[in-house]
Amino acid sequence: MTDPNTPRTFTGSPDHPLGGVRIGIVVARWNESITRRLLAGAVHRLDAAGLPPRAIDVAWVPGSFELSFAADRLAATGRYAAIVCLGAIIKGETSHDHHIATAAAAGIETVGRERGLPVIFGVLTCDTLAQAMVRAGGDAADGYVGNKGAECAAAAVEMVSLVAAIAAEEERR
Ligand code: DLZ
């Protein structure tokens, strides 16, 4: 019996065991020494959630600017429960990085909203390569702050489980 004084609440969980779904990952080749680490972190985290590598499809694109286009193409197939976009934008001498980051963020958000699935923003925007490295599972000596690819995979798992929780409630009503 639900309490009428309590709001109906939907929650997903980053630890929800995933089964029978596919996840797409789009990864930028620019700053590949970083993005390969983000990808490894994401695949490892999905595996821990019960999603083996055979349930993951990876699409490589030249740079972060192209992430949303490839995410849109994957989403259009209807095969994926979520898509994770991974990139590393490092500040240069001009404002180029800013334009790429703005376009990548807006494009990724648009794909998720228009295609109706979680599309996760896993793009590092750093001043230096060293900053990016410590966010991509770099050494403890460098000041380890985790692997953002793994964190984004966890966000994808949580969103997939949230979508499932909302759908299950709709079916129940
Ligand atoms: C051109 C460019 C530059 C300068 N810097 C980055 C970067 O730091 N990270 C990244 O992911 N991509 C960069 N790119 C490439 C663009 O994202 C894009 O691939 C090209 O402009 C071609 O559209």
PDB file of C-alpha atoms and ligand atoms in Angstrom:
ATOM      1  CA  MET A   1       0.000   0.000   0.000  1.00  0.00           C
ATOM      2  CA  THR A   2       1.498   3.366  -0.989  1.00  0.00           C
ATOM      3  CA  ASP A   3       1.319   6.300   1.408  1.00  0.00           C
ATOM      4  CA  PRO A   4      -0.658   9.125  -0.300  1.00  0.00           C
ATOM      5  CA  ASN A   5       1.392  11.692   1.661  1.00  0.00           C
ATOM      6  CA  THR A   6       4.664  10.461   0.202  1.00  0.00           C
ATOM      7  CA  PRO A   7       5.698  11.406  -3.322  1.00  0.00           C
ATOM      8  CA  ARG A   8       6.071   8.513  -5.715  1.00  0.00           C
ATOM      9  CA  THR A   9       9.813   8.210  -6.123  1.00  0.00           C
ATOM     10  CA  PHE A  10      11.830   6.568  -8.880  1.00  0.00           C
ATOM     11  CA  THR A  11      15.463   5.776  -8.333  1.00  0.00           C
ATOM     12  CA  GLY A  12      18.035   3.998 -10.409  1.00  0.00           C
ATOM     13  CA  SER A  13      21.163   2.407  -9.014  1.00  0.00           C
ATOM     14  CA  PRO A  14      24.730   2.426 -10.347  1.00  0.00           C
ATOM     15  CA  ASP A  15      24.964  -1.101  -8.933  1.00  0.00           C
ATOM     16  CA  HIS A  16      21.887  -2.427 -10.683  1.00  0.00           C
ATOM     17  CA  PRO A  17      22.772  -5.761 -12.330  1.00  0.00           C
ATOM     18  CA  LEU A  18      22.408  -5.283 -16.063  1.00  0.00           C
ATOM     19  CA  GLY A  19      21.307  -8.162 -18.231  1.00  0.00           C
ATOM     20  CA  GLY A  20      20.080  -8.513 -21.780  1.00  0.00           C
ATOM     21  CA  VAL A  21      20.924  -4.962 -22.817  1.00  0.00           C
ATOM     22  CA  ARG A  22      23.565  -3.443 -25.070  1.00  0.00           C
ATOM     23  CA  ILE A  23      25.555  -0.326 -24.294  1.00  0.00           C
ATOM     24  CA  GLY A  24      27.236   1.781 -26.966  1.00  0.00           C
ATOM     25  CA  ILE A  25      30.435   3.681 -26.288  1.00  0.00           C
ATOM     26  CA  VAL A  26      31.660   6.444 -28.591  1.00  0.00           C
ATOM     27  CA  VAL A  27      35.265   7.420 -27.999  1.00  0.00           C
ATOM     28  CA  ALA A  28      37.365  10.206 -29.492  1.00  0.00           C
ATOM     29  CA  ARG A  29      40.811   9.424 -30.901  1.00  0.00           C
ATOM     30  CA  TRP A  30      42.156  12.928 -30.146  1.00  0.00           C
ATOM     31  CA  ASN A  31      44.332  12.624 -26.976  1.00  0.00           C
ATOM     32  CA  GLU A  32      44.111   8.859 -27.381  1.00  0.00           C
ATOM     33  CA  SER A  33      46.523   8.164 -24.510  1.00  0.00           C
ATOM     34  CA  ILE A  34      43.762   9.535 -22.259  1.00  0.00           C
ATOM     35  CA  THR A  35      40.667   8.289 -24.050  1.00  0.00           C
ATOM     36  CA  ARG A  36      41.951   4.693 -24.205  1.00  0.00           C
ATOM     37  CA  ARG A  37      42.162   4.782 -20.406  1.00  0.00           C
ATOM     38  CA  LEU A  38      38.656   6.222 -20.128  1.00  0.00           C
ATOM     39  CA  LEU A  39      37.412   3.439 -22.408  1.00  0.00           C
ATOM     40  CA  ALA A  40      39.163   0.746 -20.351  1.00  0.00           C
ATOM     41  CA  GLY A  41      37.639   2.188 -17.161  1.00  0.00           C
ATOM     42  CA  ALA A  42      34.159   2.229 -18.702  1.00  0.00           C
ATOM     43  CA  VAL A  43      34.376  -1.347 -20.023  1.00  0.00           C
ATOM     44  CA  HIS A  44      35.682  -2.591 -16.665  1.00  0.00           C
ATOM     45  CA  ARG A  45      32.871  -0.842 -14.764  1.00  0.00           C
ATOM     46  CA  LEU A  46      30.196  -2.220 -17.103  1.00  0.00           C
ATOM     47  CA  ASP A  47      31.641  -5.700 -16.704  1.00  0.00           C
ATOM     48  CA  ALA A  48      31.316  -5.274 -12.923  1.00  0.00           C
ATOM     49  CA  ALA A  49      27.618  -4.437 -13.489  1.00  0.00           C
ATOM     50  CA  GLY A  50      27.141  -7.746 -15.307  1.00  0.00           C
ATOM     51  CA  LEU A  51      27.577  -6.430 -18.817  1.00  0.00           C
ATOM     52  CA  PRO A  52      30.361  -8.413 -20.504  1.00  0.00           C
ATOM     53  CA  PRO A  53      32.440  -6.887 -23.323  1.00  0.00           C
ATOM     54  CA  ARG A  54      30.376  -8.808 -25.927  1.00  0.00           C
ATOM     55  CA  ALA A  55      27.353  -6.655 -24.926  1.00  0.00           C
ATOM     56  CA  ILE A  56      29.289  -3.437 -25.583  1.00  0.00           C
ATOM     57  CA  ASP A  57      29.843  -1.814 -28.977  1.00  0.00           C
ATOM     58  CA  VAL A  58      32.576   0.801 -29.359  1.00  0.00           C
ATOM     59  CA  ALA A  59      32.675   3.438 -32.120  1.00  0.00           C
ATOM     60  CA  TRP A  60      35.842   5.536 -32.559  1.00  0.00           C
ATOM     61  CA  VAL A  61      35.582   9.086 -33.907  1.00  0.00           C
ATOM     62  CA  PRO A  62      38.339  11.581 -34.796  1.00  0.00           C
ATOM     63  CA  GLY A  63      37.671  14.049 -31.952  1.00  0.00           C
ATOM     64  CA  SER A  64      35.164  15.137 -29.337  1.00  0.00           C
ATOM     65  CA  PHE A  65      33.377  17.331 -31.849  1.00  0.00           C
ATOM     66  CA  GLU A  66      32.218  14.150 -33.668  1.00  0.00           C
ATOM     67  CA  LEU A  67      31.002  12.299 -30.553  1.00  0.00           C
ATOM     68  CA  SER A  68      27.385  13.394 -30.796  1.00  0.00           C
ATOM     69  CA  PHE A  69      27.093  12.515 -34.493  1.00  0.00           C
ATOM     70  CA  ALA A  70      28.227   8.935 -33.908  1.00  0.00           C
ATOM     71  CA  ALA A  71      26.079   8.698 -30.758  1.00  0.00           C
ATOM     72  CA  ASP A  72      23.096   9.729 -32.860  1.00  0.00           C
ATOM     73  CA  ARG A  73      23.847   7.054 -35.483  1.00  0.00           C
ATOM     74  CA  LEU A  74      24.125   4.369 -32.787  1.00  0.00           C
ATOM     75  CA  ALA A  75      20.951   5.588 -31.062  1.00  0.00           C
ATOM     76  CA  ALA A  76      19.058   5.482 -34.372  1.00  0.00           C
ATOM     77  CA  THR A  77      19.564   1.707 -34.561  1.00  0.00           C
ATOM     78  CA  GLY A  78      17.392   1.287 -31.450  1.00  0.00           C
ATOM     79  CA  ARG A  79      19.768  -1.397 -30.152  1.00  0.00           C
ATOM     80  CA  TYR A  80      21.204   0.409 -27.150  1.00  0.00           C
ATOM     81  CA  ALA A  81      19.902   0.993 -23.635  1.00  0.00           C
ATOM     82  CA  ALA A  82      22.427   3.832 -23.197  1.00  0.00           C
ATOM     83  CA  ILE A  83      25.393   5.385 -24.924  1.00  0.00           C
ATOM     84  CA  VAL A  84      28.533   6.679 -23.217  1.00  0.00           C
ATOM     85  CA  CYS A  85      30.554   9.387 -24.990  1.00  0.00           C
ATOM     86  CA  LEU A  86      34.234   9.652 -24.042  1.00  0.00           C
ATOM     87  CA  GLY A  87      36.676  12.358 -25.020  1.00  0.00           C
ATOM     88  CA  ALA A  88      39.495  14.521 -23.706  1.00  0.00           C
ATOM     89  CA  ILE A  89      39.691  18.193 -24.598  1.00  0.00           C
ATOM     90  CA  ILE A  90      42.891  19.914 -23.529  1.00  0.00           C
ATOM     91  CA  LYS A  91      43.241  23.666 -23.544  1.00  0.00           C
ATOM     92  CA  GLY A  92      45.490  25.047 -26.258  1.00  0.00           C
ATOM     93  CA  GLU A  93      46.711  28.527 -27.123  1.00  0.00           C
ATOM     94  CA  THR A  94      43.389  29.613 -28.586  1.00  0.00           C
ATOM     95  CA  SER A  95      39.725  29.233 -27.639  1.00  0.00           C
ATOM     96  CA  HIS A  96      39.361  26.208 -29.942  1.00  0.00           C
ATOM     97  CA  ASP A  97      38.896  23.889 -26.955  1.00  0.00           C
ATOM     98  CA  HIS A  98      36.003  25.969 -25.690  1.00  0.00           C
ATOM     99  CA  HIS A  99      34.109  25.721 -28.977  1.00  0.00           C
ATOM    100  CA  ILE A 100      34.676  21.963 -29.214  1.00  0.00           C
ATOM    101  CA  ALA A 101      33.559  21.408 -25.606  1.00  0.00           C
ATOM    102  CA  THR A 102      30.451  23.562 -26.035  1.00  0.00           C
ATOM    103  CA  ALA A 103      29.439  21.765 -29.232  1.00  0.00           C
ATOM    104  CA  ALA A 104      30.160  18.331 -27.746  1.00  0.00           C
ATOM    105  CA  ALA A 105      28.104  18.994 -24.612  1.00  0.00           C
ATOM    106  CA  ALA A 106      25.153  20.460 -26.491  1.00  0.00           C
ATOM    107  CA  GLY A 107      25.245  17.753 -29.152  1.00  0.00           C
ATOM    108  CA  ILE A 108      25.372  14.918 -26.638  1.00  0.00           C
ATOM    109  CA  GLU A 109      22.512  16.382 -24.613  1.00  0.00           C
ATOM    110  CA  THR A 110      20.427  16.775 -27.776  1.00  0.00           C
ATOM    111  CA  VAL A 111      20.942  13.171 -28.898  1.00  0.00           C
ATOM    112  CA  GLY A 112      19.752  11.840 -25.545  1.00  0.00           C
ATOM    113  CA  ARG A 113      16.673  14.029 -25.474  1.00  0.00           C
ATOM    114  CA  GLU A 114      15.688  13.559 -29.116  1.00  0.00           C
ATOM    115  CA  ARG A 115      16.403   9.810 -29.293  1.00  0.00           C
ATOM    116  CA  GLY A 116      14.932   9.075 -25.855  1.00  0.00           C
ATOM    117  CA  LEU A 117      17.796   7.204 -24.210  1.00  0.00           C
ATOM    118  CA  PRO A 118      20.509   8.114 -21.713  1.00  0.00           C
ATOM    119  CA  VAL A 119      23.555   9.535 -23.488  1.00  0.00           C
ATOM    120  CA  ILE A 120      26.312  10.155 -20.974  1.00  0.00           C
ATOM    121  CA  PHE A 121      28.787  13.047 -21.154  1.00  0.00           C
ATOM    122  CA  GLY A 122      32.236  11.626 -20.474  1.00  0.00           C
ATOM    123  CA  VAL A 123      34.367  14.399 -21.930  1.00  0.00           C
ATOM    124  CA  LEU A 124      37.269  15.717 -19.866  1.00  0.00           C
ATOM    125  CA  THR A 125      37.901  19.438 -20.273  1.00  0.00           C
ATOM    126  CA  CYS A 126      41.333  20.086 -18.795  1.00  0.00           C
ATOM    127  CA  ASP A 127      44.047  22.719 -18.860  1.00  0.00           C
ATOM    128  CA  THR A 128      46.850  20.176 -19.184  1.00  0.00           C
ATOM    129  CA  LEU A 129      47.497  16.584 -20.213  1.00  0.00           C
ATOM    130  CA  ALA A 130      48.605  15.859 -16.634  1.00  0.00           C
ATOM    131  CA  GLN A 131      45.213  16.986 -15.312  1.00  0.00           C
ATOM    132  CA  ALA A 132      43.521  14.702 -17.803  1.00  0.00           C
ATOM    133  CA  MET A 133      45.768  11.769 -16.876  1.00  0.00           C
ATOM    134  CA  VAL A 134      44.832  11.868 -13.186  1.00  0.00           C
ATOM    135  CA  ARG A 135      41.161  11.856 -14.224  1.00  0.00           C
ATOM    136  CA  ALA A 136      41.742   8.850 -16.444  1.00  0.00           C
ATOM    137  CA  GLY A 137      43.004   6.547 -13.709  1.00  0.00           C
ATOM    138  CA  GLY A 138      46.523   7.981 -13.584  1.00  0.00           C
ATOM    139  CA  ASP A 139      49.096   7.019 -10.985  1.00  0.00           C
ATOM    140  CA  ALA A 140      48.557   7.663  -7.286  1.00  0.00           C
ATOM    141  CA  ALA A 141      51.795   9.660  -7.335  1.00  0.00           C
ATOM    142  CA  ASP A 142      50.231  12.127  -9.778  1.00  0.00           C
ATOM    143  CA  GLY A 143      47.202  12.673  -7.550  1.00  0.00           C
ATOM    144  CA  TYR A 144      44.714   9.968  -8.477  1.00  0.00           C
ATOM    145  CA  VAL A 145      41.122  11.209  -8.723  1.00  0.00           C
ATOM    146  CA  GLY A 146      39.592   8.127 -10.279  1.00  0.00           C
ATOM    147  CA  ASN A 147      38.681   7.169 -13.783  1.00  0.00           C
ATOM    148  CA  LYS A 148      35.948   9.349 -15.275  1.00  0.00           C
ATOM    149  CA  GLY A 149      35.235   6.683 -17.888  1.00  0.00           C
ATOM    150  CA  ALA A 150      34.298   4.283 -15.085  1.00  0.00           C
ATOM    151  CA  GLU A 151      32.182   6.980 -13.409  1.00  0.00           C
ATOM    152  CA  CYS A 152      30.333   7.613 -16.656  1.00  0.00           C
ATOM    153  CA  ALA A 153      29.700   3.891 -17.091  1.00  0.00           C
ATOM    154  CA  ALA A 154      28.207   3.872 -13.579  1.00  0.00           C
ATOM    155  CA  ALA A 155      26.011   6.832 -14.571  1.00  0.00           C
ATOM    156  CA  ALA A 156      24.833   4.860 -17.616  1.00  0.00           C
ATOM    157  CA  VAL A 157      23.948   1.849 -15.431  1.00  0.00           C
ATOM    158  CA  GLU A 158      22.040   4.088 -13.022  1.00  0.00           C
ATOM    159  CA  MET A 159      20.108   5.745 -15.844  1.00  0.00           C
ATOM    160  CA  VAL A 160      19.249   2.416 -17.491  1.00  0.00           C
ATOM    161  CA  SER A 161      17.913   1.142 -14.169  1.00  0.00           C
ATOM    162  CA  LEU A 162      15.978   4.381 -13.627  1.00  0.00           C
ATOM    163  CA  VAL A 163      14.347   4.071 -17.062  1.00  0.00           C
ATOM    164  CA  ALA A 164      13.462   0.442 -16.217  1.00  0.00           C
ATOM    165  CA  ALA A 165      11.973   1.485 -12.855  1.00  0.00           C
ATOM    166  CA  ILE A 166       9.769   4.117 -14.506  1.00  0.00           C
ATOM    167  CA  ALA A 167       8.648   1.665 -17.210  1.00  0.00           C
ATOM    168  CA  ALA A 168       7.863  -1.040 -14.623  1.00  0.00           C
ATOM    169  CA  GLU A 169       5.687   1.378 -12.653  1.00  0.00           C
ATOM    170  CA  GLU A 170       3.818   2.372 -15.823  1.00  0.00           C
ATOM    171  CA  GLU A 171       3.153  -1.291 -16.569  1.00  0.00           C
ATOM    172  CA  ARG A 172       1.904  -1.891 -13.029  1.00  0.00           C
ATOM    173  CA  ARG A 173      -0.654   0.950 -13.195  1.00  0.00           C
TER     174      ARG A 173
HETATM  175  C1  DLZ B   1      40.985  20.175 -33.488  1.00  0.00           C
HETATM  176  C2  DLZ B   1      40.963  19.658 -32.088  1.00  0.00           C
HETATM  177  C3  DLZ B   1      41.711  20.291 -31.086  1.00  0.00           C
HETATM  178  C4  DLZ B   1      42.536  21.498 -31.355  1.00  0.00           C
HETATM  179  N1  DLZ B   1      41.739  19.832 -29.837  1.00  0.00           N
HETATM  180  C5  DLZ B   1      40.993  18.745 -29.535  1.00  0.00           C
HETATM  181  C6  DLZ B   1      40.984  18.241 -28.203  1.00  0.00           C
HETATM  182  O1  DLZ B   1      41.672  18.713 -27.294  1.00  0.00           O
HETATM  183  N2  DLZ B   1      40.197  17.159 -27.945  1.00  0.00           N
HETATM  184  C7  DLZ B   1      39.411  16.570 -28.912  1.00  0.00           C
HETATM  185  O2  DLZ B   1      38.698  15.600 -28.594  1.00  0.00           O
HETATM  186  N3  DLZ B   1      39.419  17.024 -30.186  1.00  0.00           N
HETATM  187  C8  DLZ B   1      40.200  18.074 -30.515  1.00  0.00           C
HETATM  188  N4  DLZ B   1      40.211  18.542 -31.794  1.00  0.00           N
HETATM  189  C9  DLZ B   1      39.515  17.770 -32.844  1.00  0.00           C
HETATM  190  C10 DLZ B   1      38.007  18.104 -32.981  1.00  0.00           C
HETATM  191  O3  DLZ B   1      37.250  17.515 -31.942  1.00  0.00           O
HETATM  192  C11 DLZ B   1      37.459  17.568 -34.331  1.00  0.00           C
HETATM  193  O4  DLZ B   1      37.776  16.221 -34.451  1.00  0.00           O
HETATM  194  C12 DLZ B   1      38.039  18.318 -35.530  1.00  0.00           C
HETATM  195  O5  DLZ B   1      37.866  19.709 -35.383  1.00  0.00           O
HETATM  196  C13 DLZ B   1      37.351  17.852 -36.855  1.00  0.00           C
HETATM  197  O6  DLZ B   1      35.978  18.198 -36.828  1.00  0.00           O
END
